Amino acid sequence: MNSGTSFPSRRENRFYQGLTATFVANALQAVNFLGDRFLRQSPHSLSAIADLYRHSMDSAFSATETFLVTGAPHACAYYPRDFAWFYPDILDPQTIMDSHDAVRRANLLERSVHLLLEAVRAGVVTTTIVPAGRGRHLGVNYFSRPSDTLLGILAGLQQMVSAEDRASSYLAMSQCAHAGRLLLAEYGADLKRAILQLASELESFDDGGTRYLLCDARAPRSAATDTRAERRRFVTNACVYTTFVWGIQLGVVDENELKRLLGRHLGQYKKDLLRLFGKDGYIRHSLDGPAAPPASSVALDFVSVHRGFWDLNEECERALFAATADLIIAEPRFRIPNTFHFLVSADNPQTKMIHKIAAPAYQGRSSWPTFNVEFADRMLDYDEFSGSDTYRACAQGILKDIRTATEVHGGYQELLSERGLKYRTWAYKGAVAHSWFPRFLSVWRRAYGTPLLQWE
């Protein structure tokens, strides 16, 4: 790594947003999807999990890459959120194959986070950054303004600065931590400004005479399942809370500054969200729209992000988590038949015309393996804090079925259909989500007590 050198001037990266930038970005993305539709190569012929993992890591962290992305057809664009939702363990030493792999991962993470911080400094805090050549980048929103973009950037920084805290013999880990501290010092003021702006954008929402603060009271905000186009969603507001917590932990923002903007302590802000979304005894996915039966009112994305909203220290929080998890586990419509693969929701979500053509079930009647991994990890959190073995068997079942699907389909899939097949629509042939694979290995080791794969 070259983390001892100074970071390039921001003049080398230029960011654009607005109507023209959005038009150009959409055109580039259309080309990406069409190219994937007609040019995607046949899947790799490997089937052994160790061979699949090595091939995936060589692809995900190639030295020729300029930014960390998945293997999806829209991967030519950069999604800051992914560092919170999908890439939290790329520096887990137990998932790294050798020193060369460690260097590639650390370098790619540093380059990616640096670019995102440049965007924040330029005032471009969007869901999507589309590269347009020669250091030019287009910032656009993927259907709506983000609630989790800053969260993803903080997650990338957090992973960097804590890299040397994990027992490892790889020099790249300490170098990555040093680079993370330099980035934090260089761009901390820019991040603080953006976080305080996010806090100032929260809107008052009245429910039963009680005033709550939501990020999406009047219009949708984007999160990992953003194309549902709903307002007042649990996951978007959980992302904002977690952004504030991580900003404080990294020393980017002072809790008292947030308290002045929110008009309440951060702990009270979280209790308010639990009271609002959990007033029926489980976490309702969205307050938008008419009341629905419990199983149709919850969604798998309630598990939020790694070390995110759920800390499960208090009994009332554990009760809400357990009630929501039990609804999902017990409802057949949430599950691919004869598996522990859970779908995002029990019913088809609200869609727009583009989803009917390109990805009609992308956010609803499909399985995201990465959400299933987080579901398993939250289950293990619950057991740890409650001193029980309530969910371990289910968590192990989830991970076992993901391993089976990975071997059957020739790689760690981004999505699976309702029937457990590769997710395919006319414009989306399916994707191998290379860079999500390490997170699966990390949670597997936690669930089973032993690593799935070992390297000399």
Short mmCIF file of C-alpha atoms in Angstrom, two decimals:
data_model
loop_
_atom_site.label_atom_id
_atom_site.label_comp_id
_atom_site.label_asym_id
_atom_site.label_seq_id
_atom_site.Cartn_x
_atom_site.Cartn_y
_atom_site.Cartn_z
CA MET A 1 0.00 0.00 0.00
CA ASN A 2 1.01 3.57 -0.45
CA SER A 3 -0.91 5.05 2.49
CA GLY A 4 2.13 7.04 3.56
CA THR A 5 1.80 9.31 0.55
CA SER A 6 -0.45 12.35 0.42
CA PHE A 7 -3.89 12.02 -1.08
CA PRO A 8 -4.44 13.35 -4.58
CA SER A 9 -5.89 16.81 -5.01
CA ARG A 10 -9.65 16.93 -5.38
CA ARG A 11 -9.08 18.70 -8.69
CA GLU A 12 -8.29 15.23 -10.07
CA ASN A 13 -11.88 14.15 -9.35
CA ARG A 14 -14.81 16.26 -10.47
CA PHE A 15 -18.39 15.59 -9.47
CA TYR A 16 -21.51 16.74 -11.25
CA GLN A 17 -25.19 16.59 -10.41
CA GLY A 18 -28.37 18.06 -11.82
CA LEU A 19 -30.70 17.34 -14.72
CA THR A 20 -27.94 16.99 -17.32
CA ALA A 21 -25.86 14.73 -15.07
CA THR A 22 -28.90 12.57 -14.35
CA PHE A 23 -29.70 12.21 -18.05
CA VAL A 24 -26.14 11.19 -18.90
CA ALA A 25 -25.91 8.84 -15.91
CA ASN A 26 -29.16 7.10 -16.84
CA ALA A 27 -27.91 6.66 -20.39
CA LEU A 28 -24.66 5.13 -19.16
CA GLN A 29 -26.56 2.80 -16.84
CA ALA A 30 -28.85 1.73 -19.67
CA VAL A 31 -25.77 0.81 -21.69
CA ASN A 32 -24.44 -1.15 -18.69
CA PHE A 33 -27.65 -3.15 -18.38
CA LEU A 34 -27.92 -3.82 -22.12
CA GLY A 35 -24.28 -4.84 -22.24
CA ASP A 36 -24.86 -7.23 -19.37
CA ARG A 37 -28.00 -8.56 -21.02
CA PHE A 38 -26.28 -9.50 -24.26
CA LEU A 39 -22.61 -9.88 -23.36
CA ARG A 40 -22.47 -11.53 -19.91
CA GLN A 41 -20.22 -14.56 -20.03
CA SER A 42 -21.32 -18.02 -18.95
CA PRO A 43 -20.99 -18.74 -15.23
CA HIS A 44 -17.73 -20.20 -13.99
CA SER A 45 -17.71 -24.01 -14.05
CA LEU A 46 -16.37 -24.38 -10.50
CA SER A 47 -18.57 -26.04 -7.87
CA ALA A 48 -16.38 -26.60 -4.78
CA ILE A 49 -16.91 -23.84 -2.24
CA ALA A 50 -13.16 -23.21 -1.78
CA ASP A 51 -12.59 -22.85 -5.52
CA LEU A 52 -15.62 -20.59 -5.88
CA TYR A 53 -14.39 -18.37 -3.07
CA ARG A 54 -10.88 -18.04 -4.48
CA HIS A 55 -12.25 -17.21 -7.93
CA SER A 56 -14.65 -14.67 -6.39
CA MET A 57 -11.93 -12.93 -4.40
CA ASP A 58 -9.68 -12.73 -7.45
CA SER A 59 -12.55 -11.11 -9.32
CA ALA A 60 -13.83 -8.82 -6.56
CA PHE A 61 -10.45 -7.45 -5.51
CA SER A 62 -8.57 -7.42 -8.76
CA ALA A 63 -5.63 -5.01 -8.74
CA THR A 64 -7.04 -3.47 -11.93
CA GLU A 65 -10.27 -2.33 -10.24
CA THR A 66 -10.67 1.32 -9.30
CA PHE A 67 -13.62 0.91 -6.93
CA LEU A 68 -15.16 -1.90 -4.89
CA VAL A 69 -18.36 -3.12 -6.57
CA THR A 70 -20.48 -6.25 -6.80
CA GLY A 71 -20.75 -8.43 -9.87
CA ALA A 72 -24.20 -7.05 -10.71
CA PRO A 73 -25.12 -5.50 -14.07
CA HIS A 74 -25.32 -2.07 -12.46
CA ALA A 75 -21.88 -2.52 -10.88
CA CYS A 76 -20.30 0.04 -13.18
CA ALA A 77 -21.90 2.57 -10.82
CA TYR A 78 -20.70 3.11 -7.27
CA TYR A 79 -23.09 2.76 -4.35
CA PRO A 80 -21.78 4.25 -1.09
CA ARG A 81 -24.42 2.39 0.94
CA ASP A 82 -22.83 -0.95 0.08
CA PHE A 83 -19.99 -0.46 2.55
CA ALA A 84 -22.55 -0.62 5.36
CA TRP A 85 -25.00 -3.14 3.95
CA PHE A 86 -22.83 -5.54 1.99
CA TYR A 87 -19.08 -5.06 2.60
CA PRO A 88 -18.60 -4.92 6.39
CA ASP A 89 -16.11 -7.79 6.63
CA ILE A 90 -13.78 -7.53 3.66
CA LEU A 91 -10.90 -6.96 6.11
CA ASP A 92 -11.80 -9.86 8.41
CA PRO A 93 -8.45 -11.71 8.58
CA GLN A 94 -10.26 -15.06 8.68
CA THR A 95 -11.67 -14.40 5.21
CA ILE A 96 -8.37 -13.28 3.65
CA MET A 97 -6.54 -15.96 1.66
CA ASP A 98 -2.96 -14.63 1.77
CA SER A 99 -0.89 -11.45 2.04
CA HIS A 100 -1.44 -10.64 -1.64
CA ASP A 101 -5.20 -10.83 -1.11
CA ALA A 102 -4.89 -8.59 1.96
CA VAL A 103 -3.00 -5.91 0.02
CA ARG A 104 -5.52 -5.95 -2.83
CA ARG A 105 -8.47 -5.59 -0.46
CA ALA A 106 -6.92 -2.84 1.63
CA ASN A 107 -5.84 -0.84 -1.43
CA LEU A 108 -9.23 -1.11 -3.10
CA LEU A 109 -11.06 -0.13 0.09
CA GLU A 110 -8.79 2.90 0.54
CA ARG A 111 -9.31 4.08 -3.03
CA SER A 112 -13.06 3.59 -2.80
CA VAL A 113 -13.56 5.41 0.49
CA HIS A 114 -11.30 8.25 -0.64
CA LEU A 115 -13.42 8.80 -3.75
CA LEU A 116 -16.62 8.84 -1.69
CA LEU A 117 -15.13 11.39 0.70
CA GLU A 118 -14.18 13.55 -2.27
CA ALA A 119 -17.84 13.46 -3.30
CA VAL A 120 -18.94 14.53 0.18
CA ARG A 121 -16.48 17.43 0.09
CA ALA A 122 -17.94 18.45 -3.26
CA GLY A 123 -21.43 18.42 -1.74
CA VAL A 124 -22.52 15.35 -3.72
CA VAL A 125 -24.24 13.03 -1.24
CA THR A 126 -26.33 10.81 -3.50
CA THR A 127 -27.29 7.17 -3.67
CA THR A 128 -25.27 6.55 -6.83
CA ILE A 129 -22.05 7.77 -8.40
CA VAL A 130 -21.62 6.93 -12.07
CA PRO A 131 -18.09 7.21 -13.49
CA ALA A 132 -17.99 9.22 -16.70
CA GLY A 133 -14.29 8.95 -17.57
CA ARG A 134 -11.08 10.88 -16.79
CA GLY A 135 -11.86 11.64 -13.14
CA ARG A 136 -15.39 12.81 -13.86
CA HIS A 137 -18.24 11.39 -11.78
CA LEU A 138 -22.01 11.92 -11.94
CA GLY A 139 -23.92 11.97 -8.67
CA VAL A 140 -27.53 10.85 -9.07
CA ASN A 141 -30.24 9.49 -6.83
CA TYR A 142 -31.48 5.98 -7.37
CA PHE A 143 -35.22 6.75 -7.30
CA SER A 144 -35.10 8.97 -4.18
CA ARG A 145 -32.74 10.86 -1.89
CA PRO A 146 -30.57 8.66 0.35
CA SER A 147 -30.84 7.82 4.00
CA ASP A 148 -27.84 5.49 4.08
CA THR A 149 -25.13 7.04 1.87
CA LEU A 150 -23.28 8.68 4.77
CA LEU A 151 -23.76 5.48 6.74
CA GLY A 152 -21.91 3.55 4.05
CA ILE A 153 -19.05 6.05 3.95
CA LEU A 154 -18.71 5.92 7.74
CA ALA A 155 -18.79 2.11 7.58
CA GLY A 156 -15.91 2.09 5.11
CA LEU A 157 -13.90 4.46 7.28
CA GLN A 158 -14.73 2.49 10.40
CA GLN A 159 -13.53 -0.72 8.80
CA MET A 160 -10.28 0.94 7.79
CA VAL A 161 -9.40 2.56 11.14
CA SER A 162 -10.20 -0.63 13.06
CA ALA A 163 -8.30 -2.94 10.70
CA GLU A 164 -5.30 -3.31 13.00
CA ASP A 165 -7.51 -4.13 16.00
CA ARG A 166 -8.19 -7.60 14.63
CA ALA A 167 -5.54 -10.24 15.23
CA SER A 168 -3.69 -10.51 11.95
CA SER A 169 -0.18 -11.03 10.63
CA TYR A 170 -0.86 -8.97 7.51
CA LEU A 171 1.08 -5.70 7.33
CA ALA A 172 -1.60 -4.35 5.01
CA MET A 173 -4.01 -4.16 7.96
CA SER A 174 -1.94 -1.66 9.94
CA GLN A 175 -1.22 0.33 6.79
CA CYS A 176 -4.93 0.44 6.02
CA ALA A 177 -5.68 1.67 9.55
CA HIS A 178 -3.10 4.44 9.12
CA ALA A 179 -4.67 5.44 5.80
CA GLY A 180 -8.10 5.49 7.44
CA ARG A 181 -6.91 7.84 10.17
CA LEU A 182 -5.44 10.16 7.55
CA LEU A 183 -8.71 10.19 5.62
CA LEU A 184 -10.67 10.85 8.80
CA ALA A 185 -8.45 13.79 9.67
CA GLU A 186 -8.57 15.19 6.13
CA TYR A 187 -12.31 14.88 5.54
CA GLY A 188 -13.76 14.88 9.06
CA ALA A 189 -15.09 18.43 8.77
CA ASP A 190 -16.83 17.60 5.48
CA LEU A 191 -18.47 14.55 7.02
CA LYS A 192 -19.56 16.54 10.04
CA ARG A 193 -21.22 19.14 7.85
CA ALA A 194 -23.08 16.43 5.91
CA ILE A 195 -24.23 14.60 9.06
CA LEU A 196 -25.53 17.77 10.67
CA GLN A 197 -27.36 18.60 7.44
CA LEU A 198 -28.97 15.15 7.51
CA ALA A 199 -30.07 15.77 11.11
CA SER A 200 -31.55 19.14 10.14
CA GLU A 201 -33.61 17.48 7.38
CA LEU A 202 -35.59 15.27 9.78
CA GLU A 203 -39.29 16.04 9.68
CA SER A 204 -41.88 16.15 12.42
CA PHE A 205 -44.46 13.35 12.35
CA ASP A 206 -47.45 13.29 14.68
CA ASP A 207 -48.93 9.98 15.78
CA GLY A 208 -51.53 9.87 18.51
CA GLY A 209 -50.55 13.28 19.77
CA THR A 210 -46.87 12.37 20.10
CA ARG A 211 -44.27 14.12 17.95
CA TYR A 212 -41.69 11.91 16.28
CA LEU A 213 -38.81 12.69 13.91
CA LEU A 214 -38.60 10.85 10.58
CA CYS A 215 -36.36 11.28 7.57
CA ASP A 216 -39.16 10.32 5.18
CA ALA A 217 -42.37 11.70 6.67
CA ARG A 218 -43.41 13.45 3.44
CA ALA A 219 -41.40 11.73 0.69
CA PRO A 220 -39.53 8.45 0.26
CA ARG A 221 -35.84 8.21 1.14
CA SER A 222 -33.60 5.61 -0.39
CA ALA A 223 -32.11 2.67 1.49
CA ALA A 224 -31.07 -0.83 0.46
CA THR A 225 -34.58 -1.74 -0.70
CA ASP A 226 -35.36 1.70 -2.02
CA THR A 227 -37.46 0.93 -5.09
CA ARG A 228 -40.45 0.10 -2.93
CA ALA A 229 -41.06 3.87 -3.08
CA GLU A 230 -42.68 4.01 0.35
CA ARG A 231 -42.60 6.74 2.96
CA ARG A 232 -42.16 6.32 6.70
CA ARG A 233 -40.11 3.15 6.48
CA PHE A 234 -38.38 1.60 9.43
CA VAL A 235 -35.16 0.78 7.61
CA THR A 236 -34.55 4.28 6.28
CA ASN A 237 -34.95 5.79 9.73
CA ALA A 238 -32.85 3.07 11.36
CA CYS A 239 -30.09 3.97 8.89
CA VAL A 240 -30.21 7.63 9.92
CA TYR A 241 -30.00 6.76 13.61
CA THR A 242 -27.02 4.48 12.95
CA THR A 243 -25.32 7.23 10.95
CA PHE A 244 -25.49 9.48 13.99
CA VAL A 245 -24.14 6.76 16.30
CA TRP A 246 -21.22 5.90 14.03
CA GLY A 247 -20.45 9.58 13.48
CA ILE A 248 -20.11 9.99 17.25
CA GLN A 249 -18.03 6.82 17.63
CA LEU A 250 -15.58 8.01 14.97
CA GLY A 251 -15.33 11.45 16.56
CA VAL A 252 -16.77 13.16 13.51
CA VAL A 253 -19.65 14.86 15.32
CA ASP A 254 -20.42 15.67 18.95
CA GLU A 255 -23.52 14.16 20.52
CA ASN A 256 -24.52 17.52 22.01
CA GLU A 257 -24.61 19.07 18.55
CA LEU A 258 -27.00 16.37 17.41
CA LYS A 259 -29.07 16.78 20.57
CA ARG A 260 -29.57 20.47 19.82
CA LEU A 261 -30.78 19.71 16.29
CA LEU A 262 -32.98 16.77 17.29
CA GLY A 263 -34.36 18.34 20.43
CA ARG A 264 -33.73 15.09 22.32
CA HIS A 265 -30.99 12.69 23.37
CA LEU A 266 -29.93 10.14 20.78
CA GLY A 267 -31.10 7.34 23.06
CA GLN A 268 -34.56 8.90 23.23
CA TYR A 269 -34.59 9.26 19.45
CA LYS A 270 -34.07 5.50 19.12
CA LYS A 271 -36.74 4.70 21.73
CA ASP A 272 -39.15 6.90 19.79
CA LEU A 273 -38.50 4.94 16.59
CA LEU A 274 -39.04 1.63 18.38
CA ARG A 275 -42.25 2.92 19.94
CA LEU A 276 -43.57 4.23 16.63
CA PHE A 277 -42.73 1.29 14.39
CA GLY A 278 -43.23 -1.32 17.11
CA LYS A 279 -46.55 -0.15 18.52
CA ASP A 280 -48.27 -3.34 17.28
CA GLY A 281 -45.77 -5.55 19.11
CA TYR A 282 -43.54 -6.12 16.07
CA ILE A 283 -41.53 -3.86 13.75
CA ARG A 284 -43.79 -2.70 10.96
CA HIS A 285 -41.96 -2.24 7.68
CA SER A 286 -43.68 1.03 6.77
CA LEU A 287 -46.30 3.34 8.24
CA ASP A 288 -47.30 4.37 4.72
CA GLY A 289 -50.50 2.93 3.34
CA PRO A 290 -53.45 1.08 4.92
CA ALA A 291 -53.18 -1.34 7.80
CA ALA A 292 -52.36 -4.91 6.80
CA PRO A 293 -52.13 -8.31 8.52
CA PRO A 294 -48.92 -8.72 10.55
CA ALA A 295 -47.14 -10.99 8.06
CA SER A 296 -47.83 -8.48 5.28
CA SER A 297 -46.63 -5.56 7.40
CA VAL A 298 -43.07 -6.74 7.99
CA ALA A 299 -40.05 -7.15 5.72
CA LEU A 300 -36.71 -8.88 6.04
CA ASP A 301 -34.72 -5.65 5.73
CA PHE A 302 -35.71 -4.80 9.31
CA VAL A 303 -32.50 -6.54 10.39
CA SER A 304 -30.66 -3.35 9.36
CA VAL A 305 -26.86 -3.35 9.07
CA HIS A 306 -23.95 -4.99 10.85
CA ARG A 307 -23.48 -3.32 14.28
CA GLY A 308 -26.30 -0.99 13.31
CA PHE A 309 -29.64 -0.13 14.85
CA TRP A 310 -30.14 -3.34 16.84
CA ASP A 311 -27.89 -3.70 19.88
CA LEU A 312 -30.40 -5.93 21.75
CA ASN A 313 -29.18 -4.86 25.17
CA GLU A 314 -32.68 -4.18 26.51
CA GLU A 315 -35.45 -6.71 27.00
CA CYS A 316 -38.07 -4.58 25.21
CA GLU A 317 -35.85 -4.34 22.14
CA ARG A 318 -35.22 -8.09 22.12
CA ALA A 319 -38.98 -8.71 22.38
CA LEU A 320 -39.66 -6.56 19.32
CA PHE A 321 -36.91 -8.27 17.35
CA ALA A 322 -38.12 -11.75 18.33
CA ALA A 323 -41.75 -10.99 17.49
CA THR A 324 -40.79 -9.69 14.04
CA ALA A 325 -38.40 -12.55 13.35
CA ASP A 326 -41.02 -15.10 14.42
CA LEU A 327 -43.56 -13.61 12.00
CA ILE A 328 -41.11 -14.01 9.14
CA ILE A 329 -40.03 -17.53 10.13
CA ALA A 330 -43.63 -18.77 10.54
CA GLU A 331 -45.04 -17.31 7.32
CA PRO A 332 -44.66 -19.72 4.32
CA ARG A 333 -44.87 -16.82 1.85
CA PHE A 334 -41.57 -15.52 3.22
CA ARG A 335 -39.63 -18.67 2.36
CA ILE A 336 -38.31 -20.41 -0.73
CA PRO A 337 -39.99 -23.84 -0.39
CA ASN A 338 -38.06 -26.45 1.61
CA THR A 339 -35.26 -24.04 2.51
CA PHE A 340 -34.23 -21.46 5.09
CA HIS A 341 -33.95 -18.84 2.33
CA PHE A 342 -36.18 -15.93 3.27
CA LEU A 343 -37.67 -13.47 0.77
CA VAL A 344 -37.72 -9.72 1.33
CA SER A 345 -41.49 -9.62 1.86
CA ALA A 346 -44.61 -11.75 1.82
CA ASP A 347 -46.35 -9.66 -0.84
CA ASN A 348 -45.29 -7.95 -4.04
CA PRO A 349 -44.12 -4.42 -3.30
CA GLN A 350 -45.28 -1.17 -4.80
CA THR A 351 -43.63 -0.92 -8.23
CA LYS A 352 -43.03 1.54 -11.01
CA MET A 353 -43.12 0.86 -14.73
CA ILE A 354 -39.37 0.33 -14.97
CA HIS A 355 -39.53 -2.50 -12.45
CA LYS A 356 -42.17 -4.32 -14.47
CA ILE A 357 -39.68 -4.44 -17.35
CA ALA A 358 -36.33 -4.76 -15.64
CA ALA A 359 -36.74 -6.21 -12.14
CA PRO A 360 -40.37 -6.71 -11.09
CA ALA A 361 -39.64 -8.64 -7.87
CA TYR A 362 -36.27 -7.14 -7.03
CA GLN A 363 -37.38 -5.68 -3.70
CA GLY A 364 -40.13 -8.09 -2.72
CA ARG A 365 -40.68 -11.62 -3.92
CA SER A 366 -37.00 -12.48 -4.18
CA SER A 367 -34.28 -13.55 -1.78
CA TRP A 368 -31.22 -11.43 -1.12
CA PRO A 369 -28.60 -13.80 0.34
CA THR A 370 -26.90 -10.86 2.03
CA PHE A 371 -30.10 -9.96 3.94
CA ASN A 372 -30.38 -13.58 4.97
CA VAL A 373 -26.83 -13.48 6.31
CA GLU A 374 -27.66 -10.38 8.35
CA PHE A 375 -30.86 -12.07 9.59
CA ALA A 376 -28.73 -14.97 10.80
CA ASP A 377 -26.26 -12.61 12.47
CA ARG A 378 -29.02 -10.70 14.29
CA MET A 379 -30.39 -14.05 15.48
CA LEU A 380 -26.99 -14.86 16.95
CA ASP A 381 -26.94 -11.40 18.56
CA TYR A 382 -30.30 -12.16 20.15
CA ASP A 383 -29.10 -15.48 21.54
CA GLU A 384 -25.93 -13.89 22.89
CA PHE A 385 -27.70 -11.08 24.73
CA SER A 386 -30.62 -13.20 25.95
CA GLY A 387 -28.39 -16.07 27.08
CA SER A 388 -30.40 -18.58 25.05
CA ASP A 389 -30.14 -20.82 22.00
CA THR A 390 -33.44 -19.67 20.54
CA TYR A 391 -32.35 -18.98 16.96
CA ARG A 392 -28.96 -20.68 16.45
CA ALA A 393 -30.42 -23.65 14.56
CA CYS A 394 -32.34 -21.33 12.22
CA ALA A 395 -29.23 -19.18 11.67
CA GLN A 396 -27.22 -22.27 10.80
CA GLY A 397 -29.97 -23.41 8.41
CA ILE A 398 -29.89 -20.06 6.61
CA LEU A 399 -26.13 -20.23 6.12
CA LYS A 400 -26.18 -23.89 5.08
CA ASP A 401 -28.76 -23.17 2.36
CA ILE A 402 -26.77 -20.18 1.11
CA ARG A 403 -23.72 -22.41 0.80
CA THR A 404 -25.78 -24.96 -1.16
CA ALA A 405 -27.13 -22.27 -3.50
CA THR A 406 -23.60 -20.91 -4.01
CA GLU A 407 -22.31 -24.33 -5.06
CA VAL A 408 -25.34 -25.13 -7.23
CA HIS A 409 -25.33 -21.80 -9.07
CA GLY A 410 -21.56 -21.43 -9.33
CA GLY A 411 -21.07 -18.41 -7.09
CA TYR A 412 -22.51 -16.24 -4.34
CA GLN A 413 -25.67 -14.85 -5.90
CA GLU A 414 -26.91 -11.31 -5.56
CA LEU A 415 -30.53 -12.48 -5.79
CA LEU A 416 -32.51 -15.69 -5.96
CA SER A 417 -36.02 -16.04 -7.36
CA GLU A 418 -39.07 -17.20 -5.42
CA ARG A 419 -38.28 -20.74 -6.52
CA GLY A 420 -34.62 -20.58 -5.49
CA LEU A 421 -33.33 -20.19 -9.03
CA LYS A 422 -31.00 -17.55 -10.42
CA TYR A 423 -32.84 -14.26 -10.52
CA ARG A 424 -33.54 -13.37 -14.14
CA THR A 425 -35.66 -10.82 -15.94
CA TRP A 426 -35.28 -9.59 -19.50
CA ALA A 427 -32.85 -6.86 -18.48
CA TYR A 428 -31.31 -8.64 -15.49
CA LYS A 429 -29.72 -12.00 -16.14
CA GLY A 430 -28.54 -12.48 -12.57
CA ALA A 431 -25.23 -11.71 -10.96
CA VAL A 432 -22.52 -13.31 -8.86
CA ALA A 433 -22.04 -10.98 -5.90
CA HIS A 434 -18.31 -11.55 -5.42
CA SER A 435 -17.60 -8.88 -2.85
CA TRP A 436 -20.44 -9.95 -0.52
CA PHE A 437 -18.85 -13.38 -0.02
CA PRO A 438 -16.50 -12.53 2.92
CA ARG A 439 -19.40 -11.43 5.12
CA PHE A 440 -20.96 -14.87 4.65
CA LEU A 441 -17.77 -16.55 5.85
CA SER A 442 -17.55 -14.28 8.90
CA VAL A 443 -21.09 -15.09 10.05
CA TRP A 444 -20.64 -18.79 9.24
CA ARG A 445 -17.70 -18.94 11.66
CA ARG A 446 -19.79 -17.25 14.34
CA ALA A 447 -22.75 -19.60 13.84
CA TYR A 448 -20.83 -22.86 13.70
CA GLY A 449 -17.81 -22.00 15.86
CA THR A 450 -15.38 -23.09 13.13
CA PRO A 451 -14.44 -21.49 9.80
CA LEU A 452 -15.98 -22.82 6.61
CA LEU A 453 -12.67 -22.36 4.75
CA GLN A 454 -9.09 -22.23 5.98
CA TRP A 455 -5.89 -21.16 4.27
CA GLU A 456 -2.27 -21.89 5.11
#
